[in-house]
Structures are given as C-alpha cells and as structure tokens.
XYZ file of C-alpha atoms in Angstrom:
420
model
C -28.032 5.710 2.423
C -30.293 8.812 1.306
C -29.428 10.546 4.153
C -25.670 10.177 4.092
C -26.473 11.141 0.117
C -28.459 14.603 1.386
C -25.288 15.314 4.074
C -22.345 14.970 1.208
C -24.771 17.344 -1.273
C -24.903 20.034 1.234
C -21.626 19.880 2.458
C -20.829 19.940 -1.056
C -23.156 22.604 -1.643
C -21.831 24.591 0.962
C -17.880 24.389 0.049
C -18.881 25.307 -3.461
C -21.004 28.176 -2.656
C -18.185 29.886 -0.705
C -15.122 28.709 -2.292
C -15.427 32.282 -4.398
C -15.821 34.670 -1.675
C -13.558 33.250 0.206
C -11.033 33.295 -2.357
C -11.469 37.103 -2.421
C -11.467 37.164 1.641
C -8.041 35.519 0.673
C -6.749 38.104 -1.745
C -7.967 41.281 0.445
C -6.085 39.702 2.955
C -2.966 39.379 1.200
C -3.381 35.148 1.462
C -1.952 34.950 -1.940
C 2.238 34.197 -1.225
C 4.731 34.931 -4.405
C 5.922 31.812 -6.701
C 8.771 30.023 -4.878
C 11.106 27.488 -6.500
C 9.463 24.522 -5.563
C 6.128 25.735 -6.844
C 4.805 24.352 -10.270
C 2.356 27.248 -10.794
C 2.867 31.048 -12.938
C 1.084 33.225 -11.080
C 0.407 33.870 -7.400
C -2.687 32.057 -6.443
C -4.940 32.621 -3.135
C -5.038 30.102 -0.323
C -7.175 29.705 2.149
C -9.750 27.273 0.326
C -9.498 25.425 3.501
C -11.821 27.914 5.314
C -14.692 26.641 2.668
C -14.340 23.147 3.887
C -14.465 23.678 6.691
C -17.688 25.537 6.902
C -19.171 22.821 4.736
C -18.155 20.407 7.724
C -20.212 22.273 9.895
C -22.961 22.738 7.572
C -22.652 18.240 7.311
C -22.760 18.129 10.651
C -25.602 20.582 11.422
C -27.489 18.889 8.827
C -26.516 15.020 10.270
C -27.788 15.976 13.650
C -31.381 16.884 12.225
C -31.724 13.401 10.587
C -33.767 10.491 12.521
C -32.023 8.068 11.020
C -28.379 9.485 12.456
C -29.124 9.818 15.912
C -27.441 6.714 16.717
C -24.188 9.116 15.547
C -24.952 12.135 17.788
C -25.369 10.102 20.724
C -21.895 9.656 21.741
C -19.301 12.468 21.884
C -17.252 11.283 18.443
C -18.925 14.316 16.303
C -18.012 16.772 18.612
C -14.771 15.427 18.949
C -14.439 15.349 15.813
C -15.673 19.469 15.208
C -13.555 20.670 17.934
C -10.520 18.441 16.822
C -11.085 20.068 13.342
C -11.410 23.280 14.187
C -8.101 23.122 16.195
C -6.066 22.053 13.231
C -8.090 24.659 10.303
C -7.218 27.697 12.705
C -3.594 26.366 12.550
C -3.894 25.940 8.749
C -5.440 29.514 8.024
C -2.633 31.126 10.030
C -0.393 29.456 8.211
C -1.642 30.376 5.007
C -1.359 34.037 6.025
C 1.706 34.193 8.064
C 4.033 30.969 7.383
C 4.398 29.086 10.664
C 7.425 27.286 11.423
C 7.448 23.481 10.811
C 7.917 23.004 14.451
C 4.968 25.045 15.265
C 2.474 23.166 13.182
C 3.617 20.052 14.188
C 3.155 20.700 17.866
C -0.928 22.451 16.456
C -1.119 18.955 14.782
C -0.328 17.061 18.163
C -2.767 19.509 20.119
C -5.427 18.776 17.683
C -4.901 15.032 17.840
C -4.920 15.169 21.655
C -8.302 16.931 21.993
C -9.968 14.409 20.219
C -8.420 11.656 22.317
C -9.796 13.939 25.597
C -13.246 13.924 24.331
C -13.124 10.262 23.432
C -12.197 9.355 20.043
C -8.917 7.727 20.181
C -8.066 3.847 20.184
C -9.271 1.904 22.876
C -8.286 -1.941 21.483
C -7.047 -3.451 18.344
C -8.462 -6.834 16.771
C -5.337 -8.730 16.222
C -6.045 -11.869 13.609
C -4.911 -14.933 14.937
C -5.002 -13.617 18.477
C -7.977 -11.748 19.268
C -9.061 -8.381 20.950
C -6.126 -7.046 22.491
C -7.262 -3.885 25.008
C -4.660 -1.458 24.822
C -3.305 0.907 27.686
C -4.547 4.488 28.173
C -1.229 5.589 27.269
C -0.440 3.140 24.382
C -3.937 4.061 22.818
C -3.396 7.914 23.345
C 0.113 7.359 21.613
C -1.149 5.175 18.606
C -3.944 7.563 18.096
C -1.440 10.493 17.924
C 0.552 8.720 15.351
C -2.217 7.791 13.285
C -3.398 11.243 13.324
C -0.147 13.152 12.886
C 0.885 11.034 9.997
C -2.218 10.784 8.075
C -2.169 15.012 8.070
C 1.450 15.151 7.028
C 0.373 12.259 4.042
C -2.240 14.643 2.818
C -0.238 17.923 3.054
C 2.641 16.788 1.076
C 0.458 15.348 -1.365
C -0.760 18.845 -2.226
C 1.343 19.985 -4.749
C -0.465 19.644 -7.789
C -4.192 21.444 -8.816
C -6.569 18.903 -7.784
C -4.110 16.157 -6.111
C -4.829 16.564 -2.424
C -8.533 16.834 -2.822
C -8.798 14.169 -5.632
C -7.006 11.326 -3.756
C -8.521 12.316 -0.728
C -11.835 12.237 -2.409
C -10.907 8.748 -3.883
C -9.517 7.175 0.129
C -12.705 8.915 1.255
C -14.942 7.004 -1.392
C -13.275 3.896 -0.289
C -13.495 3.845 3.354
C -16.930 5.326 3.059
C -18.471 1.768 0.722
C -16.259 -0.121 3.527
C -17.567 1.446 6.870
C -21.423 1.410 5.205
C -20.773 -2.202 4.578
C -19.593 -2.822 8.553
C -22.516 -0.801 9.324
C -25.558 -1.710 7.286
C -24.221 -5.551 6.135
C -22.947 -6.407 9.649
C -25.309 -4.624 11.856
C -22.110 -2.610 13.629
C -23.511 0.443 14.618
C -20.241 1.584 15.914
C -19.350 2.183 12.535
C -22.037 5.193 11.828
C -19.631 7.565 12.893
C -17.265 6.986 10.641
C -20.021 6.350 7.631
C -20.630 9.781 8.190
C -17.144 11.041 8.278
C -16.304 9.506 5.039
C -19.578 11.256 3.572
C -18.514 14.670 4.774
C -15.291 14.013 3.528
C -16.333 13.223 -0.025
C -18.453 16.548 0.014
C -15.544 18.974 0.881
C -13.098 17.517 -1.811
C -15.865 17.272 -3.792
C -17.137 20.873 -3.780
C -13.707 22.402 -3.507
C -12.625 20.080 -6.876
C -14.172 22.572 -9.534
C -12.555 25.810 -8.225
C -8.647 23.794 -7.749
C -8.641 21.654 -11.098
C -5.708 22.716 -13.476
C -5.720 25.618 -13.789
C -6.587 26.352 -10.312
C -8.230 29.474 -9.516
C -7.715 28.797 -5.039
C -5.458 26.624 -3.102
C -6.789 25.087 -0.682
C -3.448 25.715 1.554
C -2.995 24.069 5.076
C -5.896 25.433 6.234
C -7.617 22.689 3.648
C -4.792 19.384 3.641
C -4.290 19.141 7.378
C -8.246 19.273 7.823
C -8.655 16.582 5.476
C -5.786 14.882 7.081
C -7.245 15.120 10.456
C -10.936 13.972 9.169
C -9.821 11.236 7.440
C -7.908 9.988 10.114
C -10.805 10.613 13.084
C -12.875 8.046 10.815
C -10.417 5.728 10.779
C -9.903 5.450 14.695
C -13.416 5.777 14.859
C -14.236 2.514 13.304
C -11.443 0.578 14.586
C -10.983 1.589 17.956
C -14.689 1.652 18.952
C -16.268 -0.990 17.903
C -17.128 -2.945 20.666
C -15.471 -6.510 21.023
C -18.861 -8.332 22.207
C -20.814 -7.484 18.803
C -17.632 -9.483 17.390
C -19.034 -12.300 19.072
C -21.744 -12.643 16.995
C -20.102 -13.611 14.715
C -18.483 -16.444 16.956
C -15.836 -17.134 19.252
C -13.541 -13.438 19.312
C -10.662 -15.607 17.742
C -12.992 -16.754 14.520
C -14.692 -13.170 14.469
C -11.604 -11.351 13.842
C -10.612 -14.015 10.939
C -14.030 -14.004 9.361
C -14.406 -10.286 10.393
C -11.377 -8.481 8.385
C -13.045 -5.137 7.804
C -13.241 -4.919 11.634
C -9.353 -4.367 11.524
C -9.038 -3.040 7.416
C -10.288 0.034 8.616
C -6.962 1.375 10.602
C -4.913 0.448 7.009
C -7.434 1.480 4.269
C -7.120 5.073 4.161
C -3.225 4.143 4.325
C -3.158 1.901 1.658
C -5.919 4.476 -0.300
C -3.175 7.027 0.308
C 0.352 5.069 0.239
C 1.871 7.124 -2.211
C 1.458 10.061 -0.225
C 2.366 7.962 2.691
C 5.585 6.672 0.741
C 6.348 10.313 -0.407
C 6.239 11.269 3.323
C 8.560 8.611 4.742
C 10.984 8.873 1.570
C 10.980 13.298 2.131
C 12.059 12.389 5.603
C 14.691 10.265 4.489
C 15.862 12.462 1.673
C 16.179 15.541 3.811
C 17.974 13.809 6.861
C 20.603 12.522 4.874
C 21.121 15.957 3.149
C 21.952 17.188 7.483
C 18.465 18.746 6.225
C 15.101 19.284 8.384
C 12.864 16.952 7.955
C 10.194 19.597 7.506
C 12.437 21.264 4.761
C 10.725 22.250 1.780
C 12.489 20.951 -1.271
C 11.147 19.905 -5.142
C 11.525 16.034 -4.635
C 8.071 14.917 -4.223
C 6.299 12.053 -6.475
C 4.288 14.736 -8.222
C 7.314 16.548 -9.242
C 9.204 13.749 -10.415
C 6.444 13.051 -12.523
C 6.617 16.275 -14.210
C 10.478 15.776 -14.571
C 10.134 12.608 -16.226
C 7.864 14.291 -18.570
C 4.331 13.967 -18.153
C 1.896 17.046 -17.862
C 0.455 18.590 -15.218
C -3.138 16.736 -15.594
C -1.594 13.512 -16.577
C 0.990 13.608 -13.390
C -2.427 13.916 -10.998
C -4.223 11.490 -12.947
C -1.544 8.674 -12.320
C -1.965 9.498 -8.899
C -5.544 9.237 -9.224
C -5.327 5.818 -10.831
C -3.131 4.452 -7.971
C -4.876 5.691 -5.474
C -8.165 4.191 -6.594
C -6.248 1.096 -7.061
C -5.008 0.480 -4.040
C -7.957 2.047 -2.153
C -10.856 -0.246 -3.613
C -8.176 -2.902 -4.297
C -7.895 -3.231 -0.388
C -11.164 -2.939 -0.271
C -12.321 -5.934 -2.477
C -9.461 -7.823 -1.225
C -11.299 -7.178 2.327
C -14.626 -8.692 0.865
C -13.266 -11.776 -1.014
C -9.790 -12.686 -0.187
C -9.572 -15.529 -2.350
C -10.969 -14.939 -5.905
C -8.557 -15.538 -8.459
C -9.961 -12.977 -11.020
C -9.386 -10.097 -7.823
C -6.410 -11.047 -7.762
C -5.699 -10.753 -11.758
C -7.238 -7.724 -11.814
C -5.576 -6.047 -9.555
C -2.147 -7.181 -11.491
C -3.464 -6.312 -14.456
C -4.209 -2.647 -13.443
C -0.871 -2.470 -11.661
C 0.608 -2.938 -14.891
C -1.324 -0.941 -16.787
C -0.482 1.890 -14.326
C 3.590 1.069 -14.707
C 2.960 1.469 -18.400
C 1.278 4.891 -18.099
C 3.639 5.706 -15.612
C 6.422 5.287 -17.607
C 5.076 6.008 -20.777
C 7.054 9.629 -21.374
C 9.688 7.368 -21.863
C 9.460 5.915 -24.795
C 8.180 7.372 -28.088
C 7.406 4.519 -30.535
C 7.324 4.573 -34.371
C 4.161 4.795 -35.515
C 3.131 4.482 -39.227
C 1.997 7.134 -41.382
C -1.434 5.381 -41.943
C -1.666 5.447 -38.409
C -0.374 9.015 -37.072
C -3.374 10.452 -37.398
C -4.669 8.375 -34.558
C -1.817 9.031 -31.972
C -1.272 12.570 -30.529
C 1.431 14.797 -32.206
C 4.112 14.170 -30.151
C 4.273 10.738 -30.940
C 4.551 11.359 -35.060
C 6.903 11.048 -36.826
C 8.642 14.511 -39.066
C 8.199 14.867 -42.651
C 10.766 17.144 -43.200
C 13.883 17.891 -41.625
C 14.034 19.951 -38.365
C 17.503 21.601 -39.174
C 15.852 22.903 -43.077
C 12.746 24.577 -40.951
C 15.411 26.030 -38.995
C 16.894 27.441 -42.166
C 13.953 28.909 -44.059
C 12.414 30.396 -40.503
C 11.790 34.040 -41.439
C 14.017 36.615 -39.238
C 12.686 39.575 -37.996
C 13.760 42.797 -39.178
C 16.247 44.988 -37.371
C 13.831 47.645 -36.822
C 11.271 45.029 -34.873
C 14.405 43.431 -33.262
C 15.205 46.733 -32.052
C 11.385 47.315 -30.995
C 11.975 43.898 -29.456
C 14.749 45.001 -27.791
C 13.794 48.404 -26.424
C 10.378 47.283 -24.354
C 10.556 45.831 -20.571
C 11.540 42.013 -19.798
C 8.355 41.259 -18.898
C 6.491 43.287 -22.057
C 8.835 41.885 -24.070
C 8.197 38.050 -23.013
C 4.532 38.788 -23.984
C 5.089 39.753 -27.183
C-alpha cells in the first residue's frame, strides 16, 4: 500500500506543480477559446490542463518502475501500453484544445489510441461469465470489445466535463473505487494480475487529484480534451486490465472455474465498476446521442442538454449541481463495490436505498420552498425565508437615480456601464 500511497503523492505532486505554468503555456498560446452558448462560465478560461496530467502520469510511472515491490507490474508490457496508448489520445486532446478538431477526427484519434494498446497487449483476452464459466474470446471479438470499452468510457468522461471540478471529481471518485476493489483482488485474493490496474487507479487518483485545486469553482484552467479523454482512456486501460488478464487457472483456486466465478464476483465487477462509478455520465452519453439523432442532428453536436445543465436550469448552483453528481457517483461507485463484497446483507441493501433517496431529495430540492417559521428562519438559508414586508412597497420607496447620473449612466460604454 505505501508504495501505491508514494506513486499517487508524486503524481499528484507533479500535476500540481505545473498546472500554473502550463496554464500560462496555454494563454501565450492563445489555448484560451471565447464563451460559446453552451458554456456556463464569464470569462474565457485556458485549457490545456490536460498537458499537467499527463506529465504527472509519467512522473507515476517513472516513479512505479523504481519500486521493488512493483516489479511484478513492469514485467509485462501493460504500462507501456498503457503510456503509449495515453500519449496517443493527450496529443489528440492538446490539438484540440488549440485548434478545434472535428468530431469525426477525434473519434477516429480515440479508435487509434484504443488500438495501440490492444497491439501491445492490453485488450480483452476472455470474460468470466457467472453461471457458465471462462469463456475465451476471439482475437477479433476481444479487439472489438476492447475498442468499445475504451471509446465509450472517453466519450463518458468528456461529456461529463462541463462543470469546474465535475470531470476530475467523479473521475477521482470511479478511480477511488476501482482502486479499494482491484487492491482487494490483488492483496486479499493473491491475483497478481490485478497490480496493473492497482496502479492505474493510483495514478488516476493523483492527476484528478492535483489538477482539483486549480479547476474548483471558480476555475482558474480547464483541463480541455487534452485532460477528459486521458482520463477516459486510463480509466478504461485499468479496467481491461483486470478483467481481461487475469488468468483463468488462479480462478481455480478458488475451486472448480464454474464455483470460482460465483464466489469470485470482483473477477468480473471490474469491466462494470468504473461504469456503474460513472453511469450518469454514461446515461448523459447514450441520452446526447439520442437527443441529437432525433433532432436529424450529429451525434457529436454540441448542444446545452447535458445532466449538469439541467441541473442548473432546475435551479441549483454551480457547486451544488457538481456536488449531486459527486454524491451519485460515490454512490453507485462504492455501492457496487460493497454489493461486490457482501451481496446479501440486508443493512447494504438499506443503505444504499436510503442514500438513493436522500440524493432524489437533494436533487429535487430547488423545487420546493417550504414555510418555515420565524423562530426558525434564522436556521435555514435566505432563500428559504419568508418576507416581512411586501415586495411591491420596496419597489415603491426604492430611491431613483437622478437624471444627471442616469444620463452619466447612459453616456459610458455597454460594458463600463454594466460595471457600474
């Protein structure tokens, strides 16, 4: 564990430590696009936060290949898989940021990244099936699932990224989850074939988490595509990693293969954990899609109909809309997660409709604005009490301005004039 702990500080480290000059590579470079009408922000704010990440990846993985206790990592071909697979889809992302590629032209960068990995060995090779087994997939049906997982996972975290703080935050949150779960398959079950993605996870956690302080509300970088579709593609690469390589002889140690994958259900949790850690953004994804083809739209059409900015419609702020997604992330990320370890405990299973609950009522809680006593208002924030005097009389004893500083008013620029 301590050195998984020293690899997510000093990838951390790192994408901290840089985060500010490279958000003044981005505005010398011009990385800083105007406000468009889907955008929730002010002010034009530099992208490019991506290229921070990513050289805190390579400071994790530099670090992970000095550590005794890791070799058993750096002895396949998965890391570098994983580095070359990365940097693939970041040089698509930073030239993006800068120059706007087409849709079309990302997608086919995401499928390029996805298939370099799969030539240097990290793709799906079989699937435990429960009630059935190991099933060994084809080389061409494993290349194909591996694609999908890949693509889709990217797309997931780059629509997500709409808010200051979402993409990284739930990313940071699937990351946590997958990393206690892939640790546990490691260290509880004696799987070494899940220390690659252990170590993923870790260097996953340390980019969100040392990007997080310079993209909270208000953010001072984006982290752009150069940032979602590497987290995308990392989060997915541990996924596969886990599920697709673990050898189906150490299941049967656990038993006959049938009885391993029934009493083994993190062996096959893996491939739908960071899904279910990030099924909101999945759910945005497939319901964009939707929403834009039946417009006679492109699927890859920019429009303002995400979760995140229906949230904000329905009234909530800006830090309250990425805390609910927050919450339900965690929820269903560690609620998979325990549901994986004990399947059958009736207070999991409360719990986790309790909190479901509890999220619907902060969810819809813009909603409804209750009475609350006067005793009482001063506990409640203001918007929820209640008017002492009549709106319409403040309207009527408002002081007016003076002609001369309505004609000041009048006289100065639009944009002077909103300032004043």
């Amino acid at each position: 564990m301590r050195d998984f702990l020293l690899t997510l500080i000093v990838t951390a480290a790192v994408t901290f430590l840089t985060t500010g000059p490279v958000r003044k590579f981005a505005i010398a470079v011009g990385a800083m696009p105007q406000i468009r009408a889907r955008d929730v922000h002010r002010e034009p704010t530099p992208r490019l936060g991506g290229m921070a990440m990513f050289l805190g990846l390579c400071a994790g993985l530099l670090v992970a290949g000095h550590l005794a206790n890791l070799r058993v990592v750096f002895a396949g071909e998965q890391p570098r898989a994983l580095l070359v697979g990365a940097a693939l889809i970041w040089l698509i992302g930073v030239l993006d940021d800068k120059f706007e590629l087409d849709a079309f032209v990302k997608l086919g960068g995401q499928m390029i990244a996805a298939g370099a990995m799969v030539y240097l060995g990290l793709r799906v090779l079989w699937l435990p099936v429960p009630g059935v087994g190991t099933v060994t997939l084809p080389e061409w049906a494993g290349t194909l699932l591996t694609v999908v997982v890949v693509v889709t996972t990217i797309n997931a975290v780059n629509f997500v990224d709409g808010l200051d703080g979402l993409a990284a935050g739930t990313t940071a949150i699937a990351a946590a989850a997958f990393f206690l779960h892939a640790y546990r398959m490691w260290v509880g079950h004696g799987l070494e074939d899940a220390a690659p993605a252990t170590l993923f996870a870790a260097l996953l956690i340390g980019m969100c988490a040392g990007f997080l302080p310079h993209n909270l509300h208000p953010a001072r970088i984006f982290m752009g595509d150069s940032g979602a579709l590497l987290l995308g593609l990392v989060m997915a690469a541990g996924a596969i990693s886990v599920t697709g390589q673990v050898d189906p002889d150490a299941l049967k140690l656990f038993g006959t293969e049938r009885d391993a994958v029934h009493a083994m259900v993190p062996v096959y949790i893996p491939l739908l954990l960071p899904l279910a850690a990030l099924a909101l953004p999945v759910a945005d994804l497939v319901m964009a899609v939707a929403r834009r083809t039946w417009r006679g739209q492109s699927p890859f059409a920019a429009d303002r109909g995400h979760l995140h900015h229906r949230l904000l419609d329905i009234g909530h702020t800006h830090s309250r809309a990425v805390l609910i997604m927050y919450f339900w992330s965690a929820l269903l990320g560690f609620g998979t997660l325990a549901y994986s370890v004990n399947s059958t405990s009736v207070w999991l299973l409360s719990s986790i409709a309790l909190c479901s609950a509890l999220g619907l009522a902060l969810l819809l809680m813009p909603r409804y604005r209750p009475r609350v006593p006067l005793w009482a208002q001063v506990l409640v924030p203001p918007r929820y009490r209640a008017r002492e005097t009549d709106p319409l009389a403040e309207r009527a004893v408002a002081p007016v301005p003076s002609p001369v500083v309505a004609r000041g008013r009048e006289a100065v620029p639009g944009r002077v004039r909103d300032m004043l």
